[in-house]
PDB file of C-alpha atoms in Angstrom:
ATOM      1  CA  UNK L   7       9.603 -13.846  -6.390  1.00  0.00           C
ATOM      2  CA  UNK L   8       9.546 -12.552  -9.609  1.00  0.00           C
ATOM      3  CA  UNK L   9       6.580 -11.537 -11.755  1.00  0.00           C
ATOM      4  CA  UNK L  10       6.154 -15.432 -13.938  1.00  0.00           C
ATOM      5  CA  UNK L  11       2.755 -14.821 -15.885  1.00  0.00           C
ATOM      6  CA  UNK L  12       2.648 -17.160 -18.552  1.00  0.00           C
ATOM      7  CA  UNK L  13       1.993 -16.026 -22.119  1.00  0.00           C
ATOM      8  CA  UNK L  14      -1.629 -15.933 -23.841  1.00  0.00           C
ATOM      9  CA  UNK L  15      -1.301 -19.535 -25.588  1.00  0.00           C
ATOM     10  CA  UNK L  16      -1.002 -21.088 -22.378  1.00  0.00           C
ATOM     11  CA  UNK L  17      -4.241 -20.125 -21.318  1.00  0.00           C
ATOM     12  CA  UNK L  18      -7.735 -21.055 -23.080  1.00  0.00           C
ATOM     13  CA  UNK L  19      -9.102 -18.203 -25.724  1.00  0.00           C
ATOM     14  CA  UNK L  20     -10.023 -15.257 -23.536  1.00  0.00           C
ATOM     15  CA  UNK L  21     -13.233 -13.684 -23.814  1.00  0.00           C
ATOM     16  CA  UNK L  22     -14.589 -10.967 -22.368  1.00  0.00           C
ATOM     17  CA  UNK L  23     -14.520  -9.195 -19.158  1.00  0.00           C
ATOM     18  CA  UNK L  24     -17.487  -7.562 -17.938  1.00  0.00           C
ATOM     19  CA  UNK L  25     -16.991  -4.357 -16.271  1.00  0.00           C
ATOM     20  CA  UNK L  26     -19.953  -3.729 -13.956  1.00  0.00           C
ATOM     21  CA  UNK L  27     -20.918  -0.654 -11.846  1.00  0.00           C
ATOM     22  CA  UNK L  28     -23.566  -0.354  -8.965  1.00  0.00           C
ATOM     23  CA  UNK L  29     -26.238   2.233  -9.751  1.00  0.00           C
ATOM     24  CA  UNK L  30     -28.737   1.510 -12.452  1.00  0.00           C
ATOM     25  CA  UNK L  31     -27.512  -0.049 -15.470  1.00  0.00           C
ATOM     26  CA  UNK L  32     -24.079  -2.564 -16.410  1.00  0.00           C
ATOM     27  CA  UNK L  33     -21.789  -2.031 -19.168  1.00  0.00           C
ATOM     28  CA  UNK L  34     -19.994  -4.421 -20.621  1.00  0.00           C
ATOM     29  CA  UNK L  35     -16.112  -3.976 -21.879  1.00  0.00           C
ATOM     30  CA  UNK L  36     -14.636  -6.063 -23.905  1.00  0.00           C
ATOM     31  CA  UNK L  37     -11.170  -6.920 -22.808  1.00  0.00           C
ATOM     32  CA  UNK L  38      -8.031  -8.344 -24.516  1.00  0.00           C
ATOM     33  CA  UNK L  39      -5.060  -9.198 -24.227  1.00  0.00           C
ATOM     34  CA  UNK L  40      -2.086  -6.728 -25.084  1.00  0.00           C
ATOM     35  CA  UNK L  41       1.637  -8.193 -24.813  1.00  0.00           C
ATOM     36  CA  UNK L  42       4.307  -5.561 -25.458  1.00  0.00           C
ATOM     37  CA  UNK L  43       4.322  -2.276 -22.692  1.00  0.00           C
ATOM     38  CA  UNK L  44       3.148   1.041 -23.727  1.00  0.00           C
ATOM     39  CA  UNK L  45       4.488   4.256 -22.748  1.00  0.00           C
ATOM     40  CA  UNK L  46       3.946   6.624 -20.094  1.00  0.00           C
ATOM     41  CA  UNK L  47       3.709   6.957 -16.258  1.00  0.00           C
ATOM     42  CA  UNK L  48       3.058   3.381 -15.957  1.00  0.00           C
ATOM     43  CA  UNK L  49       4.928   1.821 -18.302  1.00  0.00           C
ATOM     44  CA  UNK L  50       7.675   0.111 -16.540  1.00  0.00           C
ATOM     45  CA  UNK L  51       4.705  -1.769 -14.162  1.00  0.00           C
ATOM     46  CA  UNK L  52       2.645  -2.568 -17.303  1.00  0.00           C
ATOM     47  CA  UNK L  53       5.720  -4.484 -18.481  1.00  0.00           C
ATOM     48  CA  UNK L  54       6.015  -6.442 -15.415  1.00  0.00           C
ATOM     49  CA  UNK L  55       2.047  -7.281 -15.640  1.00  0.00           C
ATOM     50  CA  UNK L  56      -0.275  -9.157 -17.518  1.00  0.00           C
ATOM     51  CA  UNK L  57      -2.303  -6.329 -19.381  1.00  0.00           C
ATOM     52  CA  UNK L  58      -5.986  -6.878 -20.350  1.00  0.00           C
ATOM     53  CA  UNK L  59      -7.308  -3.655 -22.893  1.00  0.00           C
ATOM     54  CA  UNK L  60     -10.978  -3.289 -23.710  1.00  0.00           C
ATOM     55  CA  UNK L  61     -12.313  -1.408 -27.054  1.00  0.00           C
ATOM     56  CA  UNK L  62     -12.028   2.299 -27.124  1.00  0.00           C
ATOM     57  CA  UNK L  63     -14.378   4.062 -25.190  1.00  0.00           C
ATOM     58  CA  UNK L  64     -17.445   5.672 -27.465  1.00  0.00           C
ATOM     59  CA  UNK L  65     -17.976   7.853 -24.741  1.00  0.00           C
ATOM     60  CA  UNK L  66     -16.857   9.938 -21.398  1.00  0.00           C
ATOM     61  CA  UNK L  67     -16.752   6.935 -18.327  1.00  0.00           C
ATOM     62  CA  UNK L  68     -16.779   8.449 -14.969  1.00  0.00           C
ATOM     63  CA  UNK L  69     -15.506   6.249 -12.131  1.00  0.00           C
ATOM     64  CA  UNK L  70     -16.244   6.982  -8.784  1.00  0.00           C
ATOM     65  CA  UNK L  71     -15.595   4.475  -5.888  1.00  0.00           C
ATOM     66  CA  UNK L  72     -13.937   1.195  -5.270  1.00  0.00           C
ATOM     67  CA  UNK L  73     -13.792  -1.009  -8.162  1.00  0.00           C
ATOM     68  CA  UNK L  74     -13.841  -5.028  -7.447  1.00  0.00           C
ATOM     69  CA  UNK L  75     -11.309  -7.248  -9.116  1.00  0.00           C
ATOM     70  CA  UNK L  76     -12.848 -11.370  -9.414  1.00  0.00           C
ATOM     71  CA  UNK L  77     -10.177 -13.811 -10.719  1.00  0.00           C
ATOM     72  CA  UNK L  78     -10.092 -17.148 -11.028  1.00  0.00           C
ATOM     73  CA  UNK L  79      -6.783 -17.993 -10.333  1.00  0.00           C
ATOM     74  CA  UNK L  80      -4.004 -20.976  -9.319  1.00  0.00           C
ATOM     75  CA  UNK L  81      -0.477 -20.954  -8.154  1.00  0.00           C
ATOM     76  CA  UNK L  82       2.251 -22.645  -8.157  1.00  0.00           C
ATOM     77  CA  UNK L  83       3.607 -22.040  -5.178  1.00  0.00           C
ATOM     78  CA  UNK L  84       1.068 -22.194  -1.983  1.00  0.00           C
ATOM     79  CA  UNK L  85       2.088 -18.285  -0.903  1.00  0.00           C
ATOM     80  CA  UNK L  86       1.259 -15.659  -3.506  1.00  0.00           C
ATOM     81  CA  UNK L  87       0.262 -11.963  -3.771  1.00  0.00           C
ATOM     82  CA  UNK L  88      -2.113 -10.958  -6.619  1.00  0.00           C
ATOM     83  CA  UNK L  89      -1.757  -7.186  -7.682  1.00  0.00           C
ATOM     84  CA  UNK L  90      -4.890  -5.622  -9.621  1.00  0.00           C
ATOM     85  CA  UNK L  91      -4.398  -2.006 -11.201  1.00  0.00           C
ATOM     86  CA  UNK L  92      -6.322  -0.346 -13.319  1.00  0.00           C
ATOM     87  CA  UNK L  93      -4.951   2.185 -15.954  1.00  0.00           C
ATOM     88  CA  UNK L  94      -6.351   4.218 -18.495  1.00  0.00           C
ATOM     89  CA  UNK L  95      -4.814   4.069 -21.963  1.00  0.00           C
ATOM     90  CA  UNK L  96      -4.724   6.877 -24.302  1.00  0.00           C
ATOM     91  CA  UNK L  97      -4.725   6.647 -28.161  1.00  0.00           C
ATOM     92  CA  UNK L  98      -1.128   6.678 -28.525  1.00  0.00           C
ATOM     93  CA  UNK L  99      -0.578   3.808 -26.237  1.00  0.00           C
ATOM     94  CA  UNK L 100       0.566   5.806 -22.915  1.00  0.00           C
ATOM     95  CA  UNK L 101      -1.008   4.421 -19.927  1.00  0.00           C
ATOM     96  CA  UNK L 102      -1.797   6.435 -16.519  1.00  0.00           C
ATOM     97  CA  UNK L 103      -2.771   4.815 -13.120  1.00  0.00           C
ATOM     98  CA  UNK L 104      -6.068   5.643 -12.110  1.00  0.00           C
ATOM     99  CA  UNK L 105      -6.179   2.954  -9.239  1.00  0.00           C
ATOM    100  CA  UNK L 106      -4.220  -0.010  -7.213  1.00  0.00           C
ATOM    101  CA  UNK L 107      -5.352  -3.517  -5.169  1.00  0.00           C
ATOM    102  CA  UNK L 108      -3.817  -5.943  -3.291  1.00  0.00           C
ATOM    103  CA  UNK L 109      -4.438  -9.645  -2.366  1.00  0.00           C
ATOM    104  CA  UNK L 110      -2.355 -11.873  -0.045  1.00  0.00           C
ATOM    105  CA  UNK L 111      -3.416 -15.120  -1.277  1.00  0.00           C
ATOM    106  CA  UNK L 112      -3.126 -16.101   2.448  1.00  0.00           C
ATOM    107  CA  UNK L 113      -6.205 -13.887   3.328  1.00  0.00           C
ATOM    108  CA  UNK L 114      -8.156 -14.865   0.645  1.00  0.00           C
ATOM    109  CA  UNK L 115     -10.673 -16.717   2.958  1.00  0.00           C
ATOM    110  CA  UNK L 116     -10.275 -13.645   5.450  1.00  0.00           C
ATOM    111  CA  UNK L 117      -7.773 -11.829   7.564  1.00  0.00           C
ATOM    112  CA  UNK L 118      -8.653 -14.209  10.290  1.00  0.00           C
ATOM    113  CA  UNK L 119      -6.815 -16.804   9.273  1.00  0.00           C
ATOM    114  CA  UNK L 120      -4.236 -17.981   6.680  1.00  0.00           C
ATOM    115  CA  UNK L 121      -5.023 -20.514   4.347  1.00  0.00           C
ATOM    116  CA  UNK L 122      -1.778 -22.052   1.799  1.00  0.00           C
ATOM    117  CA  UNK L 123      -2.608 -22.392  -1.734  1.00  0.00           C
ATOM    118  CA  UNK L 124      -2.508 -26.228  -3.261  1.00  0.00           C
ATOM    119  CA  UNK L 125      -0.749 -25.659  -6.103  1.00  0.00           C
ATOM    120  CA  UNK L 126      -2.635 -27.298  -9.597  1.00  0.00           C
ATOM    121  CA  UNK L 127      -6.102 -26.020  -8.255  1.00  0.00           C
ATOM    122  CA  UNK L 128      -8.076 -23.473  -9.323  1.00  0.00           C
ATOM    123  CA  UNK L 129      -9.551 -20.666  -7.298  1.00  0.00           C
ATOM    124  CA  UNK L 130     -11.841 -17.317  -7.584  1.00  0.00           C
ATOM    125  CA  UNK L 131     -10.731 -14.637  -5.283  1.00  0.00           C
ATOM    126  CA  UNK L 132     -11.838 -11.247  -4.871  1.00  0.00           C
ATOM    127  CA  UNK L 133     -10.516  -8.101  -3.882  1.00  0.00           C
ATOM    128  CA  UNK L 134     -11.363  -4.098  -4.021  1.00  0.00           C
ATOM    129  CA  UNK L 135      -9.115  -1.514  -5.311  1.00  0.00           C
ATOM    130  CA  UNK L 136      -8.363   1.636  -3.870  1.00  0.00           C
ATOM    131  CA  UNK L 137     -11.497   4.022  -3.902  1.00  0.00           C
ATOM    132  CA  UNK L 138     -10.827   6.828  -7.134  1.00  0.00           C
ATOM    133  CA  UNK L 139     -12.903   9.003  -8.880  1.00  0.00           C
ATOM    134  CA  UNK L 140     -11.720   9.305 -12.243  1.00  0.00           C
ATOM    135  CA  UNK L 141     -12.985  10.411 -15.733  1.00  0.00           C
ATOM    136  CA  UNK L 142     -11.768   8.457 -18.794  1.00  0.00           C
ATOM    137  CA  UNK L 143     -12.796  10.376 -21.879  1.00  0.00           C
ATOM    138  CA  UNK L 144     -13.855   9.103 -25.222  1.00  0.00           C
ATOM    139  CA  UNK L 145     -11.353   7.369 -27.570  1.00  0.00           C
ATOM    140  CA  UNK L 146      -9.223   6.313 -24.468  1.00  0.00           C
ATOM    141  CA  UNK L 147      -8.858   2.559 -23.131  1.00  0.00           C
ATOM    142  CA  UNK L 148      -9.277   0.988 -19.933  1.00  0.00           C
ATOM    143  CA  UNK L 149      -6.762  -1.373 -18.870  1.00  0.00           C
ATOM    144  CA  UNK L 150      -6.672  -4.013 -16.199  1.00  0.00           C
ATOM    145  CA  UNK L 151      -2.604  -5.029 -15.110  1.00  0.00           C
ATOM    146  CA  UNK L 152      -2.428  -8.345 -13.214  1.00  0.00           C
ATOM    147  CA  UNK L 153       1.189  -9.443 -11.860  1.00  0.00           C
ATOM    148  CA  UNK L 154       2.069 -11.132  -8.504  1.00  0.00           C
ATOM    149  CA  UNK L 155       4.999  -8.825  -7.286  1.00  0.00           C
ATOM    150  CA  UNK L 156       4.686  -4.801  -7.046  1.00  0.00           C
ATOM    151  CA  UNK L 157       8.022  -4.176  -5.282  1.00  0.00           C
ATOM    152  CA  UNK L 158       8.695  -1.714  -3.394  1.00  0.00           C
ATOM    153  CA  UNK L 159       4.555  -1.137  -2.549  1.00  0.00           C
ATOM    154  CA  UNK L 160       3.907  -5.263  -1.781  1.00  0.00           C
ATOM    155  CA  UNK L 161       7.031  -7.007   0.161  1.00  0.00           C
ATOM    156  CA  UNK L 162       6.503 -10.485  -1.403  1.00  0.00           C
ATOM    157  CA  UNK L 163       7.080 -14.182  -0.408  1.00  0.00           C
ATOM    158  CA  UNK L 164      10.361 -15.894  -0.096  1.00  0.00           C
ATOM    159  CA  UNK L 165       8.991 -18.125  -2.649  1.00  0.00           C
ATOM    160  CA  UNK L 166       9.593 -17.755  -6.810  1.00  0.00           C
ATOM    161  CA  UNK L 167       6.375 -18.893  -8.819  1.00  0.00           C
ATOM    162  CA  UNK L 168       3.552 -17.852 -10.974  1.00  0.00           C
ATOM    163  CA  UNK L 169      -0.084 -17.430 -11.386  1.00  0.00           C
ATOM    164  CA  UNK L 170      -2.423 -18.374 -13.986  1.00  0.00           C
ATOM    165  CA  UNK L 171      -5.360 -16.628 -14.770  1.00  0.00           C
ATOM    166  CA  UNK L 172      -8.419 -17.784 -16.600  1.00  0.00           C
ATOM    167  CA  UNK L 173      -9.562 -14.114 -18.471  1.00  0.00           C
ATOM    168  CA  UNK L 174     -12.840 -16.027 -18.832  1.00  0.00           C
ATOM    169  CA  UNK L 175     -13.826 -16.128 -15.399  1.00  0.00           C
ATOM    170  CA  UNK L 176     -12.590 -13.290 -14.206  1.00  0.00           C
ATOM    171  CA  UNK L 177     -14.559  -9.761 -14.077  1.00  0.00           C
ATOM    172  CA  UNK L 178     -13.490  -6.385 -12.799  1.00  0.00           C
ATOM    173  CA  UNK L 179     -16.669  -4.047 -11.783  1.00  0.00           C
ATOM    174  CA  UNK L 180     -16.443  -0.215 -11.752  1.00  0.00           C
ATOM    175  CA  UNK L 181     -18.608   1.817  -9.589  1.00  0.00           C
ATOM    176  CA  UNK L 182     -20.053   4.457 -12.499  1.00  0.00           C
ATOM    177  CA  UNK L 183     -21.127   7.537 -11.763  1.00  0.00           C
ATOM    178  CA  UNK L 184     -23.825   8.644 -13.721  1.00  0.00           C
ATOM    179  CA  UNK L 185     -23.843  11.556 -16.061  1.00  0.00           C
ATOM    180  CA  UNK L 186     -25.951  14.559 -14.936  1.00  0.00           C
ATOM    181  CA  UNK L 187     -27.750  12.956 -12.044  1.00  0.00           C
ATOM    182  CA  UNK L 188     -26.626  16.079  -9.545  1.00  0.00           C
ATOM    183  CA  UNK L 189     -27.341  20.010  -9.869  1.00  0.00           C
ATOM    184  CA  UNK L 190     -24.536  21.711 -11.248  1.00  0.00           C
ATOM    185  CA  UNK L 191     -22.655  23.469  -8.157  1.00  0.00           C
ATOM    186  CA  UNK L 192     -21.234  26.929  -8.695  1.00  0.00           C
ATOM    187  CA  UNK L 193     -18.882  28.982  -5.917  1.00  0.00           C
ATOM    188  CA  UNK L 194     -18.888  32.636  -5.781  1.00  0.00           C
ATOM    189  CA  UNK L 195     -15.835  34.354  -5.470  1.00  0.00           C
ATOM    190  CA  UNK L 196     -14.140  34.140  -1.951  1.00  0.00           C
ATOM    191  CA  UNK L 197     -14.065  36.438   0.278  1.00  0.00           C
ATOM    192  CA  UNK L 198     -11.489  38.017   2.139  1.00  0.00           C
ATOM    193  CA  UNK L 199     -11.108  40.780   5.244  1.00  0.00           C
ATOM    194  CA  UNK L 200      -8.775  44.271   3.857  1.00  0.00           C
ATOM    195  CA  UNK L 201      -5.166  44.156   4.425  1.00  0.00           C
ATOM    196  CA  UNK L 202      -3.597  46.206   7.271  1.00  0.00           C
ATOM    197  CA  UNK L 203      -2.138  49.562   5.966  1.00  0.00           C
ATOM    198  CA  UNK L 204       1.248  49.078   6.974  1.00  0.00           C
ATOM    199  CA  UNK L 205       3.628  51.993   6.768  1.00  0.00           C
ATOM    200  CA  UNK L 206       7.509  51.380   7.665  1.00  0.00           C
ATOM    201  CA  UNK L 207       9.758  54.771   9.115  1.00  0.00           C
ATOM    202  CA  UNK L 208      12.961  55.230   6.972  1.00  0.00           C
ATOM    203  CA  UNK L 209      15.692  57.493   8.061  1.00  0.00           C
ATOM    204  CA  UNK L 210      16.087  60.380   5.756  1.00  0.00           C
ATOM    205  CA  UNK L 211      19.608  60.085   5.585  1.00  0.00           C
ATOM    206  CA  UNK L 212      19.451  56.383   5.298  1.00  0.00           C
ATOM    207  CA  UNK L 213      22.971  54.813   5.992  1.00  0.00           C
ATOM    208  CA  UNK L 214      24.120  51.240   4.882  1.00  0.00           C
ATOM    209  CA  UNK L 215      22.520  48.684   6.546  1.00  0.00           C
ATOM    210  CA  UNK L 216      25.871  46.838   7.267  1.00  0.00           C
ATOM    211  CA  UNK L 217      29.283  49.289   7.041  1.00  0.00           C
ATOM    212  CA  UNK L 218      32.546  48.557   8.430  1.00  0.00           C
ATOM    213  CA  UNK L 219      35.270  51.164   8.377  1.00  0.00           C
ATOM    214  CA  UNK L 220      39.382  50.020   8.731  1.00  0.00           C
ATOM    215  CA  UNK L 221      42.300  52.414   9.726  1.00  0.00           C
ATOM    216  CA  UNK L 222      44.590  50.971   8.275  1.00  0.00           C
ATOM    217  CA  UNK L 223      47.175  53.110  10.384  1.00  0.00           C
ATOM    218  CA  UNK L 224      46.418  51.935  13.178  1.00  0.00           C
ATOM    219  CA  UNK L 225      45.955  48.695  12.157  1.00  0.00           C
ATOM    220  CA  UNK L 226      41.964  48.503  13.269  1.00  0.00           C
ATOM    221  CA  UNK L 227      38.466  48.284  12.093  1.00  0.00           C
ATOM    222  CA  UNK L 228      34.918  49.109  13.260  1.00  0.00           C
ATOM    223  CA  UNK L 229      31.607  47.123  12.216  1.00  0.00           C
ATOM    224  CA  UNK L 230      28.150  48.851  12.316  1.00  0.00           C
ATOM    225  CA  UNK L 231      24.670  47.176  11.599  1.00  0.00           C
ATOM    226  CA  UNK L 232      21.744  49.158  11.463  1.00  0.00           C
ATOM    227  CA  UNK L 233      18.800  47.170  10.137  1.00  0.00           C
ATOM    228  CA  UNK L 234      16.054  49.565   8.377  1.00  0.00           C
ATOM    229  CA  UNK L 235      13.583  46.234   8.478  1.00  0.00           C
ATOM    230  CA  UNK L 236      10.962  46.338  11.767  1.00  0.00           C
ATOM    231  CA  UNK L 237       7.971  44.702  12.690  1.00  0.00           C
ATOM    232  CA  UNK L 238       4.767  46.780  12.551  1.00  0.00           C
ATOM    233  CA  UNK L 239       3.067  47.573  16.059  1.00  0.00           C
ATOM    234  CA  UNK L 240      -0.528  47.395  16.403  1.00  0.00           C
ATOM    235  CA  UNK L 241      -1.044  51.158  14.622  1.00  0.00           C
ATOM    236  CA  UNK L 242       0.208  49.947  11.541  1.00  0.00           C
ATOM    237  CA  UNK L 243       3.720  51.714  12.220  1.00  0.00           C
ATOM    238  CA  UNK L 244       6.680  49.609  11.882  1.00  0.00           C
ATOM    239  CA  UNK L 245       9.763  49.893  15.159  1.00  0.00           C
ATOM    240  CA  UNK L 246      12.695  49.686  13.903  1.00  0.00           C
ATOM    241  CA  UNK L 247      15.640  47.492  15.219  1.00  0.00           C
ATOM    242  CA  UNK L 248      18.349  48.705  17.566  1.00  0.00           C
ATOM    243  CA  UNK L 249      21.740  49.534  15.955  1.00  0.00           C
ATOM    244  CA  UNK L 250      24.447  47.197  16.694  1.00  0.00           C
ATOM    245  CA  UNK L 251      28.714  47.536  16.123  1.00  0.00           C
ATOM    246  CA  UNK L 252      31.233  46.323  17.134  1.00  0.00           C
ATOM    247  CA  UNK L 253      35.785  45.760  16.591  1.00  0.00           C
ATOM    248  CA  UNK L 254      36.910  43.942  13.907  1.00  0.00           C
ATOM    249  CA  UNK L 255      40.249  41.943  14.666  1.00  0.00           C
ATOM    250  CA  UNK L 256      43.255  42.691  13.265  1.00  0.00           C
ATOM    251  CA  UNK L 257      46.417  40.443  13.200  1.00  0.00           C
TER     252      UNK L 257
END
């Protein structure tokens, strides 16, 4: 099923969604609509999505939890996914992921039981993204991405349709964290035990590690390996390996 959103003038003039968060105030974003993809990480999905911008930010947003996407919604076809992400827009139009949600329509009345869409009806559903914390600095753009197919992360129905979405009803709301409400934490530099004093015994007439030696007279060869690498022993002394050797063949 392919991602069919229909264009802005088949919906009624959108207005704004409010973006909410839980502690003690609500902030309101104004949201609209924004038709051609921008660049960046998330580009490709943006174009595939239905993509919802508010104002630029006056100052430093700090997200920390699960957001909660509320549509109001109806399909055409009565199985449907709706996929909710939330991206964060930079002045020159490059948008970044900050966070990702699911709904089978299905489930929409619980995982308990599945429950067909009738198509021509209108619906609100809700759903929770993935918990983030995330920091979206001034002069940046938040960005809510609807679409009904996220291939490969959502395997979708055997059915082709599309949703529409009334912006008017619908509402995202960010948990907020709020700015300077905990004690600035500082680590002190970590510590760590001495290293061993490890000494390794060299030969002082150190040979070749690997040598092999052909008479040519007689038509032979001899291979010798004598590794200087060992492993150190408790004192901190390193044993060397045994010396190995060996023929070489000759036709």
């Amino acid at each position: 099923m392919g991602c069919a959103v229909p264009r802005l003038g088949q919906w009624s003039r959108p207005r704004a969604l409010a973006a909410a968060h839980r502690p003690r105030r609500r902030a309101v974003l104004p949201l609209r609509q924004r038709e051609r993809p921008s660049a960046g990480p998330a580009r490709e999905e943006d174009g595939r999505s239905v993509c919802f911008d508010s104002e630029p930010l006056t100052e430093r947003v700090e997200i920390l939890g699960r957001p909660r996407v509320r549509l109001r919604l109806d399909s055409s076809t009565p199985r449907a996914h709706v996929i909710a992400r939330l991206c964060d827009v930079a002045p020159d139009g490059s948008s970044t992921l900050v966070t990702r949600g699911v709904l089978n329509l299905l489930s929409r009345h619980g995982r308990d039981r599945a429950v067909e869409w009738t198509p021509g009806t209108s619906e609100d559903v809700e759903f929770e993204l993935t918990g983030i914390g995330y920091a979206i600095p001034p002069g940046h753009r938040i960005r809510l991405a609807v679409s009904d197919t996220y291939w490969p992360w959502v395997w979708p129905h055997g059915e082709r349709g599309e949703l529409r979405v009334v912006p008017a009803d619908s509402a995202v709301q960010l948990p907020l964290r709020e700015a300077g409400v905990e004690p600035h934490i500082r680590f002190e530099e970590p510590e760590q035990s001495v290293p061993l004093d490890v000494t390794y015994d060299r030969p002082a007439d150190a040979a070749p590690e690997r040598l092999v030696t052909h008479d040519v007279a007689k038509g032979s060869g001899r291979w010798r390996s004598t590794p200087t690498t060992g492993i150190a022993d408790l004192s901190g002394r390193a044993a060397l390996r045994g010396e190995r050797a060996g023929d070489v063949p000759h036709p």
